[in-house]
Amino acid sequence: MEPDLYSDCTNDGGEELFSIIHKIDSTEIVYSQPEIKYRRCAIKIMKHRTLRRIPNGEQNVHREIQLLRGLNHKNVIHLIEVMHITDKQKIYMVMDYCVTGLQEMLDSTSKKKFPQWQSHKYFLQLAEGLEYLHSKGVIHKDIKPGNLLLTTNSTLKIIDFGVAEQIEAMAEDDTITTSQGSPVFQPPEVAGGAEKFPGFKVDVWSAGVTLFNMCSGSYPFDGANVFRLYESICEKPIEIPSDLDVTLQRLLEGMLLKNPYDRLSIQEVRKHEWCLRKQVPNHEAEVPLVSKKSKGKRYTAIDVIRYQFYEEDEQFSNHRQFITEHELNVVVAGKLGYHFVACFSDPRYKEPLRTIRSHIPPPDMSVVTGEKSITITYVVTESRQREEERQQQELTTPDSSEDAASQHGQILKTSKKRKPLSCINIKGLPSCSQS
Amino acid sequence: MLCYSENRENCDTVQCSGYKMAPLEISEEAFDKCCQIEPICEDRGTVWIGRHKPSNSRYVLKIYDLEKCGEELDRIKDEITTVRQLQHRNVIKYLVSFISGNHLWIVMPLIGYTSASRLIVSHFTNGLPEPALALIFKDILCGLHYLHSKGIIHRSIKGTHILVDSEGRSLLCGFRHSTNSILQGKWEKRIHSYPPEAAYNLNWASPEMLKQDMEGYSEKTDIYSLGVTLCELGNGEIPYCKYEPQLILVEKVYGRQPFLYDMHTCRFLFENGKDSGVGGSYGDCLGSLPKAAEKAFSASAHNFVSKCVEYDASARPSAEKLFDHPFIRQTRKMDIKLPEMLHPVTPITDETQLGETEVVNDVHYDSQQSPDVMWDL
C-alpha cells in the first residue's frame, strides 16, 4: 500500500533538504528552511504509526496531498513538497510559512472580534480563495477561523484540507452526501441529516458563520451539546446583531439562509455590496498579528537555541554574542579542548579587533563597537568527566589561552580574569552538563 | 507576447547617455558572435561579445535558450521590462531585445572592464585600492539612489552586478532579482516577498530579508548588500565564501558583520603568524589574509562599511546620505581617473583583438562561488 501511495514523493535523503530551525508544536509542525532556497516554511510531520491508528488516516493524508498538489492560489496554502522517508516512517509536508491564525488573533482580543474593516479585509481574501477552490471543484467543508492562517505580510491562507472533497470531473453538479467539519460551522442541511445537498453552499454557510464570528465575537447558533446545537441550527431563526452595518446584516442573512438552494453562491457573495465597498482602515483599533508561539513578541523571527557568552565587562552586556547550535555540535564532536577566548577591542583600528583562541572555527570576525576592550570567555563541557580530562591536560601542558596571552602581551591581559561559563544544557544534544 | 524589440524607428536613434550608436538591426544576422564570455544562469544562456556588422562596432550579447529557461523566463521578462523603464547613467541599458528562433537576445553596450568581480579575479586578487573603490561606489550610490527613488529594490547588489565601462563609469545590472515596492498602486514601506533565487545572493543578503518575519524589509536591504560588496571588492574575496549557507544564514540573523581586512583589523593574526590556534581558525576563511597586512584602508572606509552593515535597518543611512560620507567625499579631490588606477588591466574596446585578450581568456574563479559569478549581467 505504502509504496503506491507515496511513490511520487521525494524519498531517501530528503531530510537533508531542510533543517529544522525552531520547533513550534511538540507534535506536528516545525519551521524550516529548505536548503535550496532558504525560504521559511512550515513542515507538517506525520508518523505512519500514528496515522494507522486513525481510521482511514493514511488515505485521508494521501487525498489531502493529491488535492493540495492541484491547487495554486495566493489565498490557499501552497504545498511546496512532500517527502516520505521510509527509514523514519514519517511523511513531511512542506508548506507555506504562516505566522498566526485568525482564531489565535480573535482569542487575543478581549471582545473576541475584529473591527469591521479588518474582518472585511480577511473576508474578501477568504471569498477569493473559496471562489478559486469552488472553480476547481473542491469543497473545503471545514471553513472556520482556526483554519485561516496569515502569512508574514498578512495574506490569508486557507489550510487543512483533511475533510475536503473534490467533486469528480464528470459530475453534473456539486451534490455531496457527507460533511465532517466542526459542528458550530455546519449548515442546517448537515445538522438536519439531509442525504444529499449542494456542497458549495456548505462552504458559503461556514464562511457566513466565520464572518458572523469575526464581526460580532459570538456564534449565530448555540447549544449545550452537539444535539442541541444542531437543533438550534435547523430551527432557530437567525438573529443578527443590529449594531452591525446594514449591508453587512443583509450579506449575513443571505449567507445564512436555511435553504441551501436560496443561499447566496460564493460568486454572489463577492459581488455583494458590502464586499465591493471600500472600508476605511483604522490602524489604531487593529488587532495585531500576535501568536501564542511568539510569546508576546510583536514579530516572529527565526529562532535558534542561543548560547550566550559569559561577559566579564558588564558595560558590554548588551552586545550579546551567540554561538549557534551548529557550532556547538562541532564542539561536542570535536573531542578537543573547549576553549574559546575572544578579545574585542577598540573600533578605531589601533588595536586588534578580536582575538580568538579556539578549536571552534568562528564563522567570521565581526566589528564590535565600543570603547574598551572586553574579553569573552566561553567554555563548553561535554561532561564532567571530559572537563576533568581537560583540567588535567591544562596541568600538563601550558594553557592554550595563556599561551595566546603571552603572545599578545597587553591585549589579552584581561583574559586572565576569565571565569568559566555556566552550563549550557540543550535538549537533543549529547549530555552537556554544568562545568 | 515575447517580442521585446523596439520599433525600428526608435532603434534608428538609439542613444544612451554617452553611447553613440549606429542604428541596430534587430536580427540575428546583423550580429557576428565574436567571443563567448561566460555561461549565465546555470547554462540557460550565454554572454557573448558580438560585432554589429553594419556599424562594425561591438556589443555585449546576452542570449538565453528559451527551452531551458522554464520558470526563469518570467523573471527574465520582468528584468527586461524593469531595465527598459530605467534611464540613468549608472544603470545598465538594454539597447534591443528580440526573439530569434529559440533564443532570446539582449543587446547591451560594450562594457570595457566587464564586472568588478572580474577585475578582482583577473588582476586585483588582493582587492581593489581604496580610491578606485570610492570612485566605483560613488557611481553605484548614484544609481542606487535613482532606483530607490523609483521604488525599485535591487536585492542582489554584489561584485558581479557592478560593471565598469572603459571610461571608468560604474553601472548597476542584474535586475533579475529586483522587486518593486509599489504594489497595486501603493507604495509599500515593508516588503515581505522572498526572492526565489536567494541562495545565489546569500552572502550579500541583509539579515532582515533572511529573517522573513513580519517586519519585512525595505530598500535598506540594498545598503547592507552594498557594505558587503565593498568588503568583497576591498578584500578580493567574498565574505563568508567558505561557509556553508546554513551557517551564513544563522550567523547573519544573529548579527555577524563583515569588514575590510587590513593591517589594522588583522594585525594580530600576523603577529601571531599562522600558528595553530588562530591561524587554524581563520586560515580557511581569510584566503587573502597574508597580503591584507600590507594594506591600510582609511578610517572612513571602515566606517562606511560598518554603517552599511548595521544590523538595525532603520539605523542604516540611505543611499543619498551615504553620498556625503567622507569615504565618497574623498573622490572630489581626486584628479586621477578610474582607468588609470586599474592599470594594467585594459578594457575591451572595438579595437581589442579578441581571443588574445587576457581578460577574456583566463577564466579562473572559485568554483565554490555562485555559478553565474562573472557575467551575471
Tab-separated table of C-alpha atoms in Angstrom, chain A residues 211-422:
chain	number	residue	atom	x	y	z
A	211	LEU	CA	-17.809	36.337	9.194
A	212	PHE	CA	-20.511	36.493	11.868
A	213	ASN	CA	-17.953	35.363	14.406
A	214	MET	CA	-15.302	37.833	13.290
A	215	CYS	CA	-17.675	40.807	13.341
A	216	SER	CA	-19.734	40.086	16.427
A	217	GLY	CA	-17.482	37.949	18.594
A	218	SER	CA	-20.159	35.302	19.051
A	219	TYR	CA	-21.696	32.438	17.100
A	220	PRO	CA	-25.110	32.668	15.462
A	221	PHE	CA	-26.239	29.411	16.998
A	222	ASP	CA	-25.520	27.911	20.350
A	223	GLY	CA	-26.269	24.735	22.163
A	224	ALA	CA	-25.255	22.923	25.301
A	225	ASN	CA	-24.290	19.872	23.298
A	226	VAL	CA	-23.979	18.926	19.667
A	227	PHE	CA	-27.550	17.664	19.536
A	228	ARG	CA	-28.963	20.930	20.916
A	229	LEU	CA	-26.682	22.884	18.682
A	230	TYR	CA	-27.878	21.071	15.564
A	231	GLU	CA	-31.451	21.580	16.690
A	232	SER	CA	-30.872	25.286	17.019
A	233	ILE	CA	-29.109	25.476	13.656
A	234	CYS	CA	-32.070	23.796	11.959
A	235	GLU	CA	-34.919	25.575	13.649
A	236	LYS	CA	-33.913	28.774	15.366
A	237	PRO	CA	-34.331	31.840	13.169
A	238	ILE	CA	-31.132	33.762	12.672
A	239	GLU	CA	-30.566	36.798	14.871
A	240	ILE	CA	-28.071	39.243	13.541
A	241	PRO	CA	-26.818	41.906	15.950
A	242	SER	CA	-28.405	45.197	14.984
A	243	ASP	CA	-25.265	47.200	15.736
A	244	LEU	CA	-23.634	45.831	12.606
A	245	ASP	CA	-23.577	47.672	9.321
A	246	VAL	CA	-26.901	47.340	7.453
A	247	THR	CA	-25.339	45.966	4.282
A	248	LEU	CA	-23.336	43.538	6.367
A	249	GLN	CA	-26.539	42.378	8.046
A	250	ARG	CA	-28.061	41.717	4.652
A	251	LEU	CA	-24.985	39.816	3.487
A	252	LEU	CA	-25.041	37.636	6.616
A	253	GLU	CA	-28.757	36.988	6.123
A	254	GLY	CA	-28.090	35.899	2.574
A	255	MET	CA	-25.235	33.623	3.551
A	256	LEU	CA	-27.049	32.070	6.476
A	257	LEU	CA	-30.274	31.146	4.715
A	258	LYS	CA	-31.533	27.772	5.936
A	259	ASN	CA	-32.388	26.522	2.488
A	260	PRO	CA	-29.142	25.798	0.628
A	261	TYR	CA	-30.768	26.473	-2.740
A	262	ASP	CA	-31.775	30.004	-1.679
A	263	ARG	CA	-28.412	30.738	-0.117
A	264	LEU	CA	-26.015	33.034	-1.958
A	265	SER	CA	-23.281	31.412	-4.000
A	266	ILE	CA	-19.704	32.468	-3.425
A	267	GLN	CA	-19.785	34.489	-6.646
A	268	GLU	CA	-22.840	36.377	-5.415
A	269	VAL	CA	-21.145	36.944	-2.086
A	270	ARG	CA	-18.154	38.506	-3.797
A	271	LYS	CA	-20.417	40.803	-5.755
A	272	HIS	CA	-22.354	41.821	-2.672
A	273	GLU	CA	-22.466	45.485	-1.834
A	274	TRP	CA	-20.620	45.025	1.454
A	275	CYS	CA	-17.751	43.228	-0.251
A	276	LEU	CA	-17.449	45.720	-3.041
A	277	ARG	CA	-17.467	48.723	-0.788
A	278	LYS	CA	-14.157	50.007	0.367
A	279	GLN	CA	-13.551	50.042	4.101
A	280	VAL	CA	-11.509	52.699	5.776
A	281	PRO	CA	-8.789	51.096	7.876
A	282	ASN	CA	-8.355	52.409	11.350
A	283	HIS	CA	-4.922	51.228	12.363
A	284	GLU	CA	-5.304	52.181	15.976
A	285	ALA	CA	-8.014	49.610	16.531
A	286	GLU	CA	-6.227	46.949	14.541
A	287	VAL	CA	-5.819	43.561	16.141
A	288	PRO	CA	-2.107	42.856	15.780
A	289	LEU	CA	-0.760	39.640	14.382
A	290	VAL	CA	0.461	38.066	17.564
A	291	SER	CA	0.604	34.383	18.033
A	292	LYS	CA	0.900	32.245	21.119
A	293	LYS	CA	4.186	30.914	19.879
A	294	SER	CA	5.789	34.303	19.620
A	295	LYS	CA	5.183	34.761	23.355
A	296	GLY	CA	4.032	38.315	23.047
A	297	LYS	CA	6.783	39.421	20.735
A	298	ARG	CA	5.492	41.633	18.007
A	299	TYR	CA	7.467	39.955	15.279
A	300	THR	CA	8.100	36.298	14.982
A	301	ALA	CA	11.626	35.762	13.846
A	302	ILE	CA	13.742	32.784	13.078
A	303	ASP	CA	14.767	31.390	16.390
A	304	VAL	CA	17.810	29.328	17.120
A	305	ILE	CA	18.676	27.979	20.501
A	306	ARG	CA	21.017	30.543	21.899
A	307	TYR	CA	24.234	30.071	23.717
A	308	GLN	CA	25.269	33.191	25.436
A	309	PHE	CA	28.843	34.027	26.118
A	310	TYR	CA	29.950	34.920	29.518
A	311	GLU	CA	30.958	38.532	29.540
A	312	GLU	CA	33.241	39.975	32.128
A	313	ASP	CA	32.612	43.571	31.437
A	314	GLU	CA	29.044	44.439	32.222
A	315	GLN	CA	29.290	47.572	30.207
A	316	PHE	CA	29.136	45.468	27.122
A	317	SER	CA	26.456	43.167	28.267
A	318	ASN	CA	24.131	44.455	25.600
A	319	HIS	CA	26.498	43.114	22.971
A	320	ARG	CA	25.128	39.678	23.088
A	321	GLN	CA	27.159	37.101	21.318
A	322	PHE	CA	25.730	33.827	20.339
A	323	ILE	CA	27.090	30.564	19.359
A	324	THR	CA	24.742	28.566	17.293
A	325	GLU	CA	23.617	25.022	17.638
A	326	HIS	CA	25.623	24.190	14.581
A	327	GLU	CA	28.797	25.373	16.190
A	328	LEU	CA	28.061	23.617	19.403
A	329	ASN	CA	27.718	20.374	17.559
A	330	VAL	CA	31.124	20.972	16.146
A	331	VAL	CA	32.428	21.470	19.632
A	332	VAL	CA	30.931	18.345	21.020
A	333	ALA	CA	32.008	16.288	18.098
A	334	GLY	CA	35.452	17.780	18.136
A	335	LYS	CA	36.518	15.942	21.302
A	336	LEU	CA	39.223	18.520	21.819
A	337	GLY	CA	39.674	21.215	24.369
A	338	TYR	CA	36.763	23.568	24.559
A	339	HIS	CA	38.430	26.903	24.891
A	340	PHE	CA	37.124	29.885	23.207
A	341	VAL	CA	38.710	33.104	24.214
A	342	ALA	CA	37.751	36.160	22.309
A	343	CYS	CA	39.067	39.641	22.670
A	344	PHE	CA	37.146	42.564	21.337
A	345	SER	CA	38.719	45.930	21.280
A	346	ASP	CA	38.774	49.474	20.089
A	347	PRO	CA	36.978	50.153	16.831
A	348	ARG	CA	39.408	52.906	15.985
A	349	TYR	CA	41.506	50.175	14.474
A	350	LYS	CA	44.583	50.859	16.524
A	351	GLU	CA	44.212	47.591	18.330
A	352	PRO	CA	43.249	44.193	17.031
A	353	LEU	CA	39.564	43.826	16.856
A	354	ARG	CA	39.158	40.380	18.077
A	355	THR	CA	41.338	37.578	19.202
A	356	ILE	CA	40.009	34.136	19.329
A	357	ARG	CA	41.699	31.166	20.756
A	358	SER	CA	39.618	28.247	19.895
A	359	HIS	CA	39.158	24.881	18.442
A	360	ILE	CA	35.856	26.026	17.100
A	361	PRO	CA	36.302	27.819	13.850
A	362	PRO	CA	34.440	31.070	14.348
A	363	PRO	CA	32.301	31.928	11.334
A	364	ASP	CA	33.946	35.243	10.735
A	365	MET	CA	35.302	38.143	12.614
A	366	SER	CA	32.973	40.935	13.267
A	367	VAL	CA	33.440	44.556	14.102
A	368	VAL	CA	32.282	45.304	17.565
A	369	THR	CA	31.776	48.866	18.523
A	370	GLY	CA	32.754	50.019	21.934
A	371	GLU	CA	35.458	51.948	23.647
A	372	LYS	CA	37.181	49.441	25.828
A	373	SER	CA	38.415	46.020	25.084
A	374	ILE	CA	36.438	43.198	26.513
A	375	THR	CA	37.224	39.603	26.952
A	376	ILE	CA	34.772	36.898	26.391
A	377	THR	CA	35.418	33.530	27.797
A	378	TYR	CA	33.467	30.579	26.833
A	379	VAL	CA	33.763	27.024	27.935
A	380	VAL	CA	31.601	24.187	26.887
A	381	THR	CA	31.925	20.868	28.521
A	382	GLU	CA	30.612	17.709	27.156
A	383	SER	CA	30.545	16.010	30.505
A	384	ARG	CA	32.060	16.344	33.913
A	385	GLN	CA	34.500	13.629	33.046
A	386	ARG	CA	35.671	15.428	29.998
A	387	GLU	CA	36.046	18.596	31.967
A	388	GLU	CA	38.337	16.803	34.359
A	389	GLU	CA	40.331	15.485	31.472
A	390	ARG	CA	40.663	18.965	30.180
A	391	GLN	CA	41.854	20.261	33.522
A	392	GLN	CA	44.438	17.546	33.651
A	393	GLN	CA	45.530	18.482	30.216
A	394	GLU	CA	45.874	22.047	31.354
A	395	LEU	CA	48.091	20.970	34.181
A	396	THR	CA	50.435	19.065	31.955
A	397	THR	CA	50.530	21.396	29.000
A	398	PRO	CA	50.531	25.181	29.118
A	399	ASP	CA	47.062	26.598	28.882
A	400	SER	CA	46.384	27.493	25.327
A	401	SER	CA	44.779	30.776	26.226
A	402	GLU	CA	47.674	31.700	28.451
A	403	ASP	CA	49.840	30.914	25.535
A	404	ALA	CA	47.906	33.320	23.397
A	405	ALA	CA	48.023	35.915	26.100
A	406	SER	CA	51.748	35.748	26.315
A	407	GLN	CA	51.965	36.288	22.603
A	408	HIS	CA	49.666	39.228	22.593
A	409	GLY	CA	51.006	40.893	25.656
A	410	GLN	CA	48.684	43.536	26.891
A	411	ILE	CA	45.869	42.667	24.579
A	412	LEU	CA	44.823	39.612	26.433
A	413	LYS	CA	45.644	40.943	29.841
A	414	THR	CA	42.043	40.784	30.861
A	415	SER	CA	41.702	37.216	29.779
A	416	LYS	CA	43.461	36.008	32.881
A	417	LYS	CA	40.486	37.099	34.881
A	418	ARG	CA	38.200	34.870	32.942
A	419	LYS	CA	35.756	32.623	34.669
A	420	PRO	CA	34.187	29.537	33.243
A	421	LEU	CA	30.824	29.880	31.689
A	422	SER	CA	27.870	28.420	33.389
